[in-house]
Short mmCIF file of C-alpha atoms in Angstrom, two decimals:
data_model
loop_
_atom_site.label_atom_id
_atom_site.label_comp_id
_atom_site.label_asym_id
_atom_site.label_seq_id
_atom_site.Cartn_x
_atom_site.Cartn_y
_atom_site.Cartn_z
CA MET A 1 -16.79 52.11 -19.00
CA THR A 2 -13.61 53.73 -17.71
CA THR A 3 -10.27 52.10 -18.42
CA PRO A 4 -7.77 51.98 -15.49
CA SER A 5 -4.92 54.37 -16.27
CA PRO A 6 -1.29 53.14 -16.43
CA GLN A 7 -0.51 55.09 -13.26
CA ALA A 8 -3.51 53.57 -11.46
CA LEU A 9 -2.39 50.08 -12.50
CA LYS A 10 1.15 50.78 -11.30
CA ASP A 11 -0.04 52.14 -7.94
CA THR A 12 -2.40 49.21 -7.35
CA LEU A 13 0.25 46.63 -8.17
CA THR A 14 2.78 48.40 -5.91
CA HIS A 15 0.32 48.26 -3.01
CA CYS A 16 -0.40 44.59 -3.66
CA LEU A 17 3.30 43.71 -3.69
CA ALA A 18 3.75 45.49 -0.34
CA ILE A 19 0.80 43.54 1.13
CA SER A 20 2.17 40.27 -0.25
CA ASP A 21 5.64 40.83 1.21
CA GLU A 22 4.33 41.77 4.67
CA ALA A 23 1.93 38.83 4.68
CA ALA A 24 4.73 36.47 3.61
CA VAL A 25 6.88 37.47 6.59
CA GLN A 26 4.01 36.81 9.01
CA ILE A 27 3.09 33.51 7.36
CA PHE A 28 6.68 32.25 7.66
CA ALA A 29 6.72 33.29 11.32
CA LEU A 30 3.53 31.29 11.86
CA LEU A 31 5.18 28.29 10.18
CA ASN A 32 8.35 28.66 12.34
CA TYR A 33 10.38 28.83 9.15
CA THR A 34 13.25 31.23 8.50
CA PRO A 35 13.42 32.13 4.79
CA VAL A 36 16.40 33.50 2.91
CA ALA A 37 16.26 37.26 2.47
CA GLY A 38 14.15 38.38 -0.44
CA SER A 39 10.87 39.84 -1.62
CA GLY A 40 8.28 39.41 -4.32
CA PRO A 41 5.81 36.63 -5.20
CA GLU A 42 8.40 34.37 -6.84
CA TRP A 43 10.61 34.51 -3.74
CA PHE A 44 7.63 33.82 -1.48
CA PHE A 45 6.50 30.82 -3.52
CA GLU A 46 9.99 29.28 -3.65
CA GLU A 47 10.45 29.73 0.09
CA LEU A 48 6.97 28.37 0.77
CA GLU A 49 7.98 25.24 -1.13
CA GLN A 50 10.98 24.92 1.18
CA ALA A 51 8.73 25.42 4.21
CA ARG A 52 6.47 22.65 2.93
CA ALA A 53 9.46 20.31 2.61
CA SER A 54 10.50 21.22 6.14
CA LEU A 55 7.04 20.66 7.64
CA GLY A 56 6.35 17.55 5.59
CA SER A 57 3.20 18.45 3.67
CA TRP A 58 0.90 21.18 2.39
CA ALA A 59 -1.70 19.87 4.82
CA GLU A 60 0.49 20.92 7.76
CA ILE A 61 0.83 24.42 6.32
CA GLY A 62 -2.93 24.52 5.83
CA LYS A 63 -3.48 23.46 9.42
CA ARG A 64 -1.39 26.35 10.74
CA LEU A 65 -3.09 28.81 8.39
CA LYS A 66 -6.50 27.32 9.30
CA LEU A 67 -7.23 26.33 5.71
CA ASN A 68 -8.70 23.01 4.60
CA ASP A 69 -7.37 21.20 1.52
CA ALA A 70 -9.64 23.12 -0.83
CA GLY A 71 -8.63 26.43 0.74
CA MET A 72 -4.96 25.52 0.57
CA SER A 73 -5.34 24.52 -3.08
CA GLN A 74 -6.95 27.87 -3.90
CA PHE A 75 -4.26 29.77 -1.99
CA THR A 76 -1.38 28.06 -3.82
CA LEU A 77 -3.18 28.36 -7.16
CA LEU A 78 -3.64 32.11 -6.80
CA LEU A 79 -0.09 32.57 -5.52
CA ARG A 80 1.32 30.55 -8.41
CA HIS A 81 -0.61 32.60 -10.95
CA PHE A 82 0.52 35.80 -9.22
CA GLN A 83 4.20 34.84 -9.28
CA GLN A 84 4.00 33.71 -12.90
CA LEU A 85 2.70 37.10 -14.03
CA VAL A 86 4.51 39.23 -11.43
CA PRO A 87 7.82 37.60 -10.42
CA GLY A 88 9.15 40.62 -8.47
CA SER A 89 8.65 44.26 -7.53
CA GLU A 90 10.25 45.51 -10.75
CA SER A 91 7.11 44.37 -12.60
CA ALA A 92 5.19 47.31 -11.11
CA GLN A 93 7.05 49.75 -13.33
CA SER A 94 5.03 48.69 -16.38
CA ALA A 95 1.97 47.01 -14.88
CA THR A 96 -0.60 45.37 -17.16
CA PRO A 97 -4.30 44.81 -16.37
CA HIS A 98 -3.81 41.04 -16.11
CA GLN A 99 -0.92 41.46 -13.69
CA VAL A 100 -3.05 43.71 -11.51
CA ILE A 101 -5.98 41.28 -11.58
CA ALA A 102 -3.71 38.38 -10.56
CA ALA A 103 -2.31 40.50 -7.72
CA LEU A 104 -5.72 41.63 -6.50
CA ARG A 105 -7.17 38.10 -6.62
CA TYR A 106 -4.29 36.88 -4.49
CA VAL A 107 -4.52 39.77 -2.01
CA SER A 108 -8.28 39.25 -1.78
CA TRP A 109 -7.61 35.64 -0.74
CA LEU A 110 -5.05 36.87 1.80
CA GLU A 111 -7.79 39.02 3.34
CA LYS A 112 -10.03 35.98 3.70
CA MET A 113 -7.15 34.02 5.20
CA ARG A 114 -6.48 36.78 7.73
CA GLU A 115 -10.11 36.55 8.87
CA LYS A 116 -9.66 32.82 9.59
CA GLN A 117 -6.23 33.11 11.25
CA PRO A 118 -6.13 35.97 13.81
CA ALA A 119 -2.34 35.60 14.17
CA LEU A 120 -1.94 37.24 10.75
CA LYS A 121 -2.07 41.00 11.34
CA TRP A 122 -0.30 42.82 8.54
CA THR A 123 -1.15 46.49 8.16
CA ALA A 124 -0.28 47.22 4.52
CA SER A 125 -3.40 47.87 2.45
CA LEU A 126 -4.85 49.66 -0.53
CA PRO A 127 -6.09 53.23 0.01
CA ALA A 128 -9.39 53.17 1.91
CA SER A 129 -12.59 53.51 -0.10
CA ASP A 130 -15.06 56.35 0.33
CA ALA A 131 -18.81 56.78 -0.27
CA GLU A 132 -18.24 57.79 -3.89
CA SER A 133 -16.21 54.63 -4.54
CA GLN A 134 -18.97 52.48 -3.02
CA PHE A 135 -21.54 54.19 -5.24
CA GLN A 136 -19.42 53.64 -8.35
CA GLY A 137 -19.00 49.99 -7.40
CA LYS A 138 -22.76 49.50 -7.18
CA ALA A 139 -23.24 51.27 -10.50
CA GLN A 140 -20.67 48.99 -12.15
CA ILE A 141 -22.40 45.83 -10.88
CA ARG A 142 -25.74 47.13 -12.15
CA ALA A 143 -24.22 47.98 -15.54
CA VAL A 144 -22.87 44.43 -15.97
CA GLU A 145 -26.25 42.92 -15.05
CA LEU A 146 -28.11 45.16 -17.49
CA MET A 147 -25.60 44.32 -20.21
CA LEU A 148 -26.16 40.59 -19.64
CA ARG A 149 -29.92 41.08 -19.93
CA GLN A 150 -29.55 42.94 -23.21
CA LEU A 151 -27.16 40.40 -24.74
CA ILE A 152 -29.59 37.55 -24.02
CA SER A 153 -32.60 39.55 -25.21
CA ARG A 154 -30.82 40.42 -28.48
CA ALA A 155 -29.96 36.76 -29.01
CA TRP A 156 -33.63 35.82 -28.62
CA PRO A 157 -35.82 38.66 -29.94
CA ASP A 158 -38.92 36.41 -30.02
CA LYS A 159 -40.25 36.47 -26.43
CA ALA A 160 -42.19 33.23 -26.73
CA LYS A 161 -39.13 31.35 -28.02
CA LEU A 162 -37.00 32.98 -25.32
CA SER A 163 -39.39 31.77 -22.62
CA THR A 164 -39.29 28.22 -24.01
CA HIS A 165 -35.51 28.30 -24.30
CA LEU A 166 -35.03 29.54 -20.74
CA THR A 167 -37.39 26.85 -19.49
CA THR A 168 -35.17 24.26 -21.18
CA LEU A 169 -31.98 25.75 -19.73
CA LEU A 170 -33.05 26.84 -16.25
CA GLY A 171 -36.19 24.84 -15.53
CA VAL A 172 -39.86 25.62 -15.08
CA SER A 173 -39.59 26.96 -11.52
CA ALA A 174 -36.89 29.52 -12.41
CA VAL A 175 -38.92 30.85 -15.33
CA LYS A 176 -42.11 31.08 -13.24
CA ARG A 177 -40.23 32.96 -10.52
CA SER A 178 -38.74 35.30 -13.12
CA GLN A 179 -42.18 36.02 -14.61
CA SER A 180 -43.62 36.85 -11.19
CA LYS A 181 -40.74 39.09 -10.10
CA GLY A 182 -39.81 40.70 -13.39
CA GLU A 183 -41.35 43.56 -15.26
CA LYS A 184 -44.49 42.77 -17.23
CA GLY A 185 -43.61 41.28 -20.59
CA ASP A 186 -39.89 41.11 -19.76
CA ILE A 187 -38.97 37.63 -18.53
CA ILE A 188 -35.26 38.48 -18.45
CA SER A 189 -35.66 41.20 -15.80
CA GLY A 190 -36.72 38.69 -13.14
CA LEU A 191 -33.76 36.31 -13.53
CA MET A 192 -31.10 36.15 -10.84
CA PHE A 193 -27.59 37.39 -11.67
CA SER A 194 -26.18 33.85 -11.56
CA GLU A 195 -28.86 32.66 -14.00
CA LEU A 196 -28.10 35.44 -16.47
CA ALA A 197 -24.38 34.76 -16.24
CA SER A 198 -24.84 30.98 -16.53
CA VAL A 199 -26.91 31.40 -19.71
CA LEU A 200 -24.14 33.56 -21.18
CA VAL A 201 -21.19 31.28 -20.33
CA ASP A 202 -22.90 27.93 -20.94
CA LYS A 203 -20.67 26.06 -23.41
CA ARG A 204 -23.25 25.69 -26.15
CA GLU A 205 -24.91 29.05 -25.61
CA PHE A 206 -21.64 30.97 -25.62
CA ASN A 207 -20.33 29.34 -28.79
CA ARG A 208 -23.66 29.77 -30.55
CA PHE A 209 -24.59 33.34 -29.62
CA TYR A 210 -21.98 35.29 -27.67
CA ALA A 211 -18.49 34.22 -28.77
CA PRO A 212 -18.53 36.57 -31.82
CA VAL A 213 -19.28 39.49 -29.50
CA PHE A 214 -16.57 38.68 -26.94
CA ASN A 215 -13.90 37.57 -29.40
CA SER A 216 -10.99 40.00 -29.34
CA SER A 217 -7.35 40.00 -30.33
CA SER A 218 -6.16 39.46 -26.75
CA GLN A 219 -6.65 36.29 -24.72
CA GLY A 220 -8.73 36.23 -21.58
CA PHE A 221 -7.13 36.39 -18.15
CA LEU A 222 -7.47 32.58 -17.82
CA VAL A 223 -6.56 32.13 -21.53
CA ASP A 224 -10.04 30.70 -22.29
CA GLN A 225 -12.27 33.76 -22.58
CA ARG A 226 -15.44 31.89 -21.61
CA LYS A 227 -13.77 30.53 -18.47
CA THR A 228 -12.53 34.03 -17.67
CA LEU A 229 -16.07 35.39 -17.93
CA GLN A 230 -17.39 32.61 -15.70
CA ALA A 231 -14.81 33.26 -12.97
CA PHE A 232 -15.18 37.06 -13.04
CA LEU A 233 -18.99 37.00 -13.13
CA ASP A 234 -19.17 34.60 -10.20
CA GLU A 235 -16.99 36.88 -8.09
CA ILE A 236 -19.13 39.85 -9.09
CA ARG A 237 -22.16 37.83 -7.95
CA LEU A 238 -20.61 37.52 -4.48
CA MET A 239 -19.91 41.27 -4.40
CA ARG A 240 -23.50 41.88 -5.47
CA ASN A 241 -24.70 39.82 -2.51
CA GLN A 242 -22.68 42.06 -0.20
CA VAL A 243 -24.32 45.13 -1.69
CA VAL A 244 -27.78 43.57 -1.27
CA SER A 245 -27.03 42.85 2.41
CA ARG A 246 -25.79 46.47 2.77
CA GLN A 247 -22.20 45.51 3.53
CA PRO A 248 -19.54 47.83 2.06
CA LEU A 249 -17.07 46.43 -0.44
CA SER A 250 -13.41 46.48 0.62
CA ALA A 251 -10.83 48.54 -1.23
CA VAL A 252 -9.44 45.34 -2.77
CA GLN A 253 -12.91 44.26 -3.92
CA LEU A 254 -13.60 47.65 -5.48
CA ALA A 255 -10.28 47.55 -7.34
CA LEU A 256 -11.00 44.01 -8.53
CA LEU A 257 -14.49 45.00 -9.58
CA GLU A 258 -13.20 47.90 -11.67
CA ASN A 259 -10.78 45.62 -13.50
CA TYR A 260 -13.32 42.81 -13.89
CA VAL A 261 -15.91 45.16 -15.35
CA HIS A 262 -13.40 46.54 -17.84
CA GLU A 263 -12.38 43.03 -18.95
CA ILE A 264 -16.04 41.98 -19.34
CA THR A 265 -17.45 45.08 -21.04
CA GLU A 266 -14.58 46.22 -23.25
CA PRO A 267 -15.01 43.45 -25.89
CA VAL A 268 -18.74 44.22 -26.05
CA GLN A 269 -18.03 47.95 -26.33
CA LYS A 270 -15.61 47.23 -29.16
CA ALA A 271 -18.21 45.06 -30.90
CA TYR A 272 -20.73 47.89 -30.53
CA ARG A 273 -18.33 50.40 -32.11
CA GLU A 274 -17.70 48.00 -34.99
CA GLY A 275 -21.41 47.35 -35.51
CA ARG A 276 -21.27 43.67 -34.48
CA THR A 277 -23.83 44.16 -31.69
CA LYS A 278 -26.47 46.71 -30.75
CA VAL A 279 -25.69 46.39 -27.02
CA ASP A 280 -23.86 49.48 -25.75
CA PRO A 281 -22.36 48.87 -22.27
CA SER A 282 -21.62 52.57 -21.73
CA ALA A 283 -25.37 53.29 -21.83
CA PHE A 284 -25.83 51.43 -18.52
CA GLN A 285 -23.17 53.06 -16.37
CA HIS A 286 -25.16 56.11 -15.20
CA ALA A 287 -27.67 55.72 -12.34
CA ASP A 288 -28.97 57.88 -9.50
CA PRO A 289 -28.88 56.67 -5.84
CA ALA A 290 -32.63 55.99 -5.66
CA GLU A 291 -32.51 53.92 -8.83
CA LEU A 292 -29.59 51.90 -7.52
CA GLY A 293 -31.33 51.20 -4.24
CA GLN A 294 -34.43 49.87 -5.96
CA PHE A 295 -32.37 47.79 -8.36
CA PHE A 296 -30.58 45.78 -5.66
CA GLN A 297 -33.69 45.31 -3.52
CA LYS A 298 -35.57 43.68 -6.37
CA ASN A 299 -34.02 40.20 -6.64
CA GLY A 300 -32.27 39.90 -3.27
CA THR A 301 -29.41 37.54 -2.38
CA ASP A 302 -28.26 35.21 -5.13
CA THR A 303 -27.10 31.85 -3.76
CA GLY A 304 -26.61 30.10 -7.11
CA ALA A 305 -23.11 29.88 -8.57
CA VAL A 306 -22.35 30.76 -12.19
CA GLN A 307 -22.36 27.38 -13.91
CA ASP A 308 -20.01 26.19 -16.62
CA SER A 309 -22.76 24.19 -18.32
CA LEU A 310 -26.51 24.21 -17.75
CA GLN A 311 -28.04 20.77 -17.45
CA LYS A 312 -31.33 20.64 -19.27
CA GLU A 313 -34.21 19.90 -16.97
CA GLN A 314 -36.06 16.76 -17.93
CA TYR A 315 -39.78 17.26 -17.56
CA LYS A 316 -42.92 15.89 -19.17
CA ALA A 317 -45.56 18.13 -20.59
CA PRO A 318 -48.96 17.54 -18.96
CA ASP A 319 -50.60 16.45 -22.21
CA GLU A 320 -53.41 13.89 -22.08
CA VAL A 321 -52.20 10.46 -23.24
CA SER A 322 -54.47 8.66 -25.68
CA GLU A 323 -56.09 5.33 -24.78
CA PRO A 324 -54.23 3.23 -27.41
CA VAL A 325 -50.92 4.51 -26.09
CA ASN A 326 -51.96 3.52 -22.55
CA LEU A 327 -52.82 0.02 -23.75
CA LEU A 328 -49.50 -0.33 -25.56
CA ALA A 329 -47.61 0.85 -22.48
CA THR A 330 -49.41 -1.71 -20.32
CA VAL A 331 -48.50 -4.55 -22.69
CA LEU A 332 -44.84 -3.47 -22.83
CA TRP A 333 -44.50 -3.16 -19.07
CA SER A 334 -46.06 -6.61 -18.65
CA ALA A 335 -43.47 -8.06 -21.00
CA VAL A 336 -40.68 -6.35 -19.07
CA ALA A 337 -42.01 -7.78 -15.80
CA VAL A 338 -42.05 -11.32 -17.20
CA ALA A 339 -38.48 -10.92 -18.50
CA LEU A 340 -37.25 -9.65 -15.13
CA VAL A 341 -38.80 -12.61 -13.30
CA ALA A 342 -37.09 -15.01 -15.71
CA ILE A 343 -33.70 -13.28 -15.32
CA PHE A 344 -34.07 -13.28 -11.54
CA GLY A 345 -34.79 -17.02 -11.52
CA VAL A 346 -31.80 -17.84 -13.71
CA GLY A 347 -29.59 -15.62 -11.54
CA ILE A 348 -30.58 -17.46 -8.35
CA TYR A 349 -29.91 -20.81 -9.99
CA LEU A 350 -26.45 -19.77 -11.24
CA LEU A 351 -25.41 -18.24 -7.91
CA THR A 352 -26.53 -21.36 -6.00
CA HIS A 353 -24.82 -23.66 -8.43
CA LEU A 354 -21.57 -21.70 -8.52
CA ASN A 355 -21.42 -21.34 -4.74
CA ARG A 356 -21.78 -25.11 -4.36
CA ASP A 357 -18.97 -25.90 -6.81
CA THR A 358 -16.53 -23.05 -6.07
CA PRO A 359 -16.94 -21.67 -2.53
CA ASN A 360 -14.35 -18.91 -3.01
CA ASP A 361 -16.01 -17.33 -6.06
CA GLY A 362 -18.24 -15.14 -3.93
CA LYS A 363 -15.20 -13.60 -2.29
CA LEU A 364 -13.55 -12.98 -5.63
CA MET A 365 -16.67 -11.40 -7.04
CA GLY A 366 -16.87 -9.11 -4.05
CA GLU A 367 -13.25 -8.01 -4.51
CA HIS A 368 -13.80 -7.25 -8.19
CA TYR A 369 -16.91 -5.26 -7.34
CA VAL A 370 -15.11 -3.09 -4.80
CA GLY A 371 -12.30 -2.46 -7.24
CA PHE A 372 -14.78 -1.38 -9.90
CA MET A 373 -16.49 1.07 -7.56
CA LYS A 374 -13.15 2.54 -6.54
CA ASN A 375 -12.50 3.40 -10.18
CA ALA A 376 -16.06 4.51 -10.79
CA PRO A 377 -16.90 6.58 -13.87
CA THR A 378 -17.81 10.25 -13.92
CA GLY A 379 -20.76 11.07 -11.73
CA ASP A 380 -20.62 7.95 -9.54
CA VAL A 381 -20.96 9.24 -5.98
CA THR A 382 -19.23 6.16 -4.57
CA GLY A 383 -16.02 6.71 -6.56
CA PRO A 384 -13.10 9.17 -6.54
CA ARG A 385 -15.38 12.20 -6.29
CA LEU A 386 -16.63 11.03 -2.90
CA GLU A 387 -13.05 10.35 -1.78
CA LEU A 388 -12.13 13.94 -2.69
CA GLN A 389 -15.22 15.24 -0.90
CA HIS A 390 -14.16 13.41 2.27
CA GLN A 391 -10.82 15.21 2.05
CA GLY A 392 -12.56 18.60 1.82
CA ILE A 393 -11.64 19.08 -1.85
CA ASP A 394 -14.36 20.35 -4.18
CA TRP A 395 -14.75 18.83 -7.65
CA THR A 396 -13.50 21.85 -9.60
CA PRO A 397 -10.91 22.32 -12.39
CA GLU A 398 -9.16 24.91 -10.19
CA ASN A 399 -8.53 22.37 -7.41
CA PHE A 400 -7.39 19.79 -9.96
CA ARG A 401 -4.97 22.25 -11.53
CA SER A 402 -3.62 23.24 -8.13
CA ALA A 403 -2.98 19.58 -7.25
CA ILE A 404 -1.03 19.17 -10.51
CA MET A 405 0.98 22.31 -9.79
CA ARG A 406 1.99 21.23 -6.28
CA GLY A 407 2.70 17.63 -7.35
CA ASP A 408 0.00 15.98 -5.22
CA ARG A 409 -0.03 12.58 -6.94
CA LYS A 410 -2.87 11.11 -4.86
CA VAL A 411 -5.29 13.97 -5.50
CA VAL A 412 -4.32 14.17 -9.20
CA ARG A 413 -5.07 10.46 -9.61
CA GLN A 414 -8.46 10.84 -7.89
CA PHE A 415 -9.44 13.69 -10.22
CA LEU A 416 -8.30 11.73 -13.28
CA GLU A 417 -10.04 8.51 -12.23
CA GLY A 418 -13.17 10.55 -11.60
CA GLY A 419 -13.12 11.72 -15.22
CA MET A 420 -11.92 15.32 -14.84
CA THR A 421 -10.44 16.77 -18.02
CA TRP A 422 -7.17 18.71 -18.01
CA GLN A 423 -5.18 21.12 -20.17
CA ALA A 424 -1.64 20.64 -21.39
CA SER A 425 -0.67 24.11 -20.12
CA TRP A 426 -1.26 22.88 -16.55
CA ALA A 427 1.77 20.62 -16.94
CA GLU A 428 4.21 23.49 -17.55
CA GLN A 429 5.39 23.77 -13.94
CA PRO A 430 5.69 20.00 -13.37
CA LEU A 431 7.61 19.72 -16.64
CA ALA A 432 9.98 22.47 -15.51
CA ARG A 433 10.54 20.59 -12.24
CA ASP A 434 10.56 17.18 -13.94
CA GLN A 435 7.90 15.81 -11.54
CA GLN A 436 7.72 12.48 -13.31
CA ASP A 437 5.14 10.77 -11.08
CA VAL A 438 2.47 13.40 -11.77
CA LEU A 439 3.46 13.77 -15.43
CA GLU A 440 3.22 10.02 -16.01
CA LEU A 441 -0.29 10.07 -14.56
CA LEU A 442 -1.32 12.81 -16.98
CA ILE A 443 0.14 10.90 -19.92
CA ASN A 444 -1.69 7.74 -18.84
CA PHE A 445 -4.92 9.76 -18.95
CA ARG A 446 -4.00 11.58 -22.17
CA SER A 447 -7.49 11.06 -23.59
CA GLN A 448 -8.84 13.50 -20.96
CA MET A 449 -6.63 16.37 -22.17
CA ASP A 450 -9.11 18.72 -23.86
CA GLU A 451 -7.09 21.88 -24.50
CA PRO A 452 -7.61 22.89 -28.16
CA GLU A 453 -4.37 23.29 -30.12
CA PRO A 454 -1.94 23.04 -27.18
CA CYS A 455 1.23 22.72 -29.26
CA ARG A 456 2.00 26.35 -30.02
CA ARG A 457 2.14 27.26 -26.34
CA MET A 458 3.84 23.99 -25.33
CA ILE A 459 6.61 24.34 -27.93
CA SER A 460 7.08 28.03 -27.08
CA THR A 461 7.33 27.32 -23.35
CA ILE A 462 9.76 24.44 -23.79
CA SER A 463 11.95 26.32 -26.27
CA ASP A 464 12.12 29.33 -23.92
CA ALA A 465 13.16 27.02 -21.08
CA MET A 466 15.87 25.50 -23.27
CA ALA A 467 17.06 29.01 -24.16
CA ARG A 468 17.55 29.59 -20.42
CA GLY A 469 19.80 26.54 -20.24
CA GLU A 470 17.28 23.87 -19.30
CA SER A 471 17.38 20.52 -21.07
CA LEU A 472 14.85 18.74 -23.25
CA THR A 473 14.03 16.13 -20.62
CA SER A 474 12.52 12.74 -21.39
CA MET A 475 9.12 13.89 -20.04
CA ARG A 476 9.19 17.00 -22.21
CA LYS A 477 9.90 14.76 -25.19
CA THR A 478 7.03 12.47 -24.17
CA PHE A 479 4.58 15.38 -24.02
CA LEU A 480 5.74 16.71 -27.38
CA GLU A 481 5.49 13.28 -29.00
CA THR A 482 2.05 12.67 -27.47
CA PHE A 483 0.35 15.94 -28.35
CA CYS A 484 2.35 17.58 -31.18
CA TRP A 485 2.61 14.91 -33.87
CA GLN A 486 0.26 16.59 -36.38
CA SER A 487 1.79 17.26 -39.80
CA ASP A 488 1.08 21.01 -39.76
CA VAL A 489 2.73 21.38 -36.33
CA VAL A 490 5.76 19.40 -37.49
CA GLU A 491 6.05 21.55 -40.62
CA GLN A 492 5.83 24.79 -38.62
CA GLU A 493 8.64 23.61 -36.35
CA ARG A 494 10.76 22.61 -39.35
CA GLN A 495 10.29 26.10 -40.77
CA ALA A 496 11.20 27.65 -37.42
CA TRP A 497 14.41 25.60 -37.41
CA GLN A 498 15.30 26.65 -40.97
CA GLN A 499 14.55 30.32 -40.26
CA ALA A 500 16.73 30.21 -37.14
CA LEU A 501 19.56 28.74 -39.21
CA GLN A 502 19.24 31.53 -41.78
CA ARG A 503 19.27 34.24 -39.08
CA GLU A 504 22.38 32.78 -37.50
CA LYS A 505 24.16 32.54 -40.87
CA SER A 506 23.37 36.20 -41.51
CA GLY A 507 24.83 37.16 -38.13
CA VAL A 508 21.61 38.24 -36.40
CA GLY A 509 21.00 35.12 -34.35
CA GLY A 510 21.92 36.54 -30.95
CA ALA A 511 23.57 34.75 -28.04
CA VAL A 512 21.05 31.88 -27.95
CA LYS A 513 21.50 29.32 -30.70
CA TRP A 514 17.82 28.87 -31.55
CA SER A 515 18.56 26.57 -34.48
CA ASP A 516 19.82 23.85 -32.10
CA ILE A 517 16.73 24.25 -29.92
CA HIS A 518 14.27 24.04 -32.80
CA GLU A 519 16.19 21.15 -34.33
CA GLN A 520 15.90 19.12 -31.13
CA ILE A 521 12.17 19.78 -30.89
CA TYR A 522 11.68 19.04 -34.58
CA ASP A 523 13.57 15.72 -34.27
CA THR A 524 11.30 14.83 -31.35
CA ILE A 525 7.94 15.40 -33.00
CA ARG A 526 8.59 14.44 -36.65
#
């Protein structure tokens, strides 16, 4: 697979920055807000925060942009990620692949927003695509799909065991459909793109079979490499659907696709070169037009999303049950029925008796019941998940993270009460702004923080902020004390403090007195 050249990355990022700036001006005009002069994603995000304060809420901004809560959450999430990686136009001089991906993802969302709000009419764009670009895009999608097939086939060389395993993961109907549509003797060839991708990124499957292939020295775009694969593959699935319906991909989509494919295939290509896998992604990139046409006609539109975890289908094999087992089952069910009748009778007696003695107990019981349902556990459709659904907010980690970033205490609480897990890195922006109400909520639900080894990044982020003149606030101390108390973390920070002292004594410490910073952090966590 081709790697985007440094000049191509620079040119793409420059175009994206121009689109972002022009779109920002039109968005502020639509909001009747006059920003201070400036440019770049960081400027736009800061001014958008001011516009929100002026209008009263993000919901009002969403209303004018014709975005619901979920759409507004996605917009702010993508913008925040963009401005974190690309603060201003000077970043284009040495563009990185991750910066370009963040820019393209944001610009892609701007395109969708422009379709919903006709008042947005910016003209800046990426260079128009041609027939050759469309053909290359189709070939790239095909190459990724073939690579997924090969990775799964290599993980399960025994076809009978593979069929059984896929039945467990995807269900009987999916496997039967795959067998009927696929090539004879090749069950993998009939699976939908989303099914292939879901098998790859499933938590257990990925850790068991595919993590060694995708492990590389660099982190994924979303830090977690499996999550990065899930997000990129799902967007490729949507592009694939466009190809199937014979709709051309936009210039932004083609640029995104090129970068996605490189991020997905490069670790596998590296593993192939090092002999860690026999799957060679470069072997799938060449195809003639007729072959491509047949490939995309085969499975049609794919409506299933790429899932984070595949729920095993519970089904019963149609084996004949023996007569003794039937007799035993009958006896057991009879005993259960008798027990239920007895419990029911006792329940009626207690309720009647209690109602006669304490007439207000029924009211109190009702109040307790409603309160319990309001704080329902994960999966209860009458709890916080339903409340979020009524607000137009999907139950996704992305929407949860966006609510944390923008300080939406109500939505954050609903996600937490519904059982959604969170990562310590999501608290970086609220910690920088000292948004105590949201931060206190996260601390109260500390048991749902599932980021592995969060301390290295947390300490690095906080120490960098202190080097810029920010203080070690009480909430920063609370987060450090809560998550970074382990003895090895404490020892590493003590060593960092001692090393900073030695550098300063030798005269190579620089303008920032790092020893004071590390000492404060060390005193907090020890």
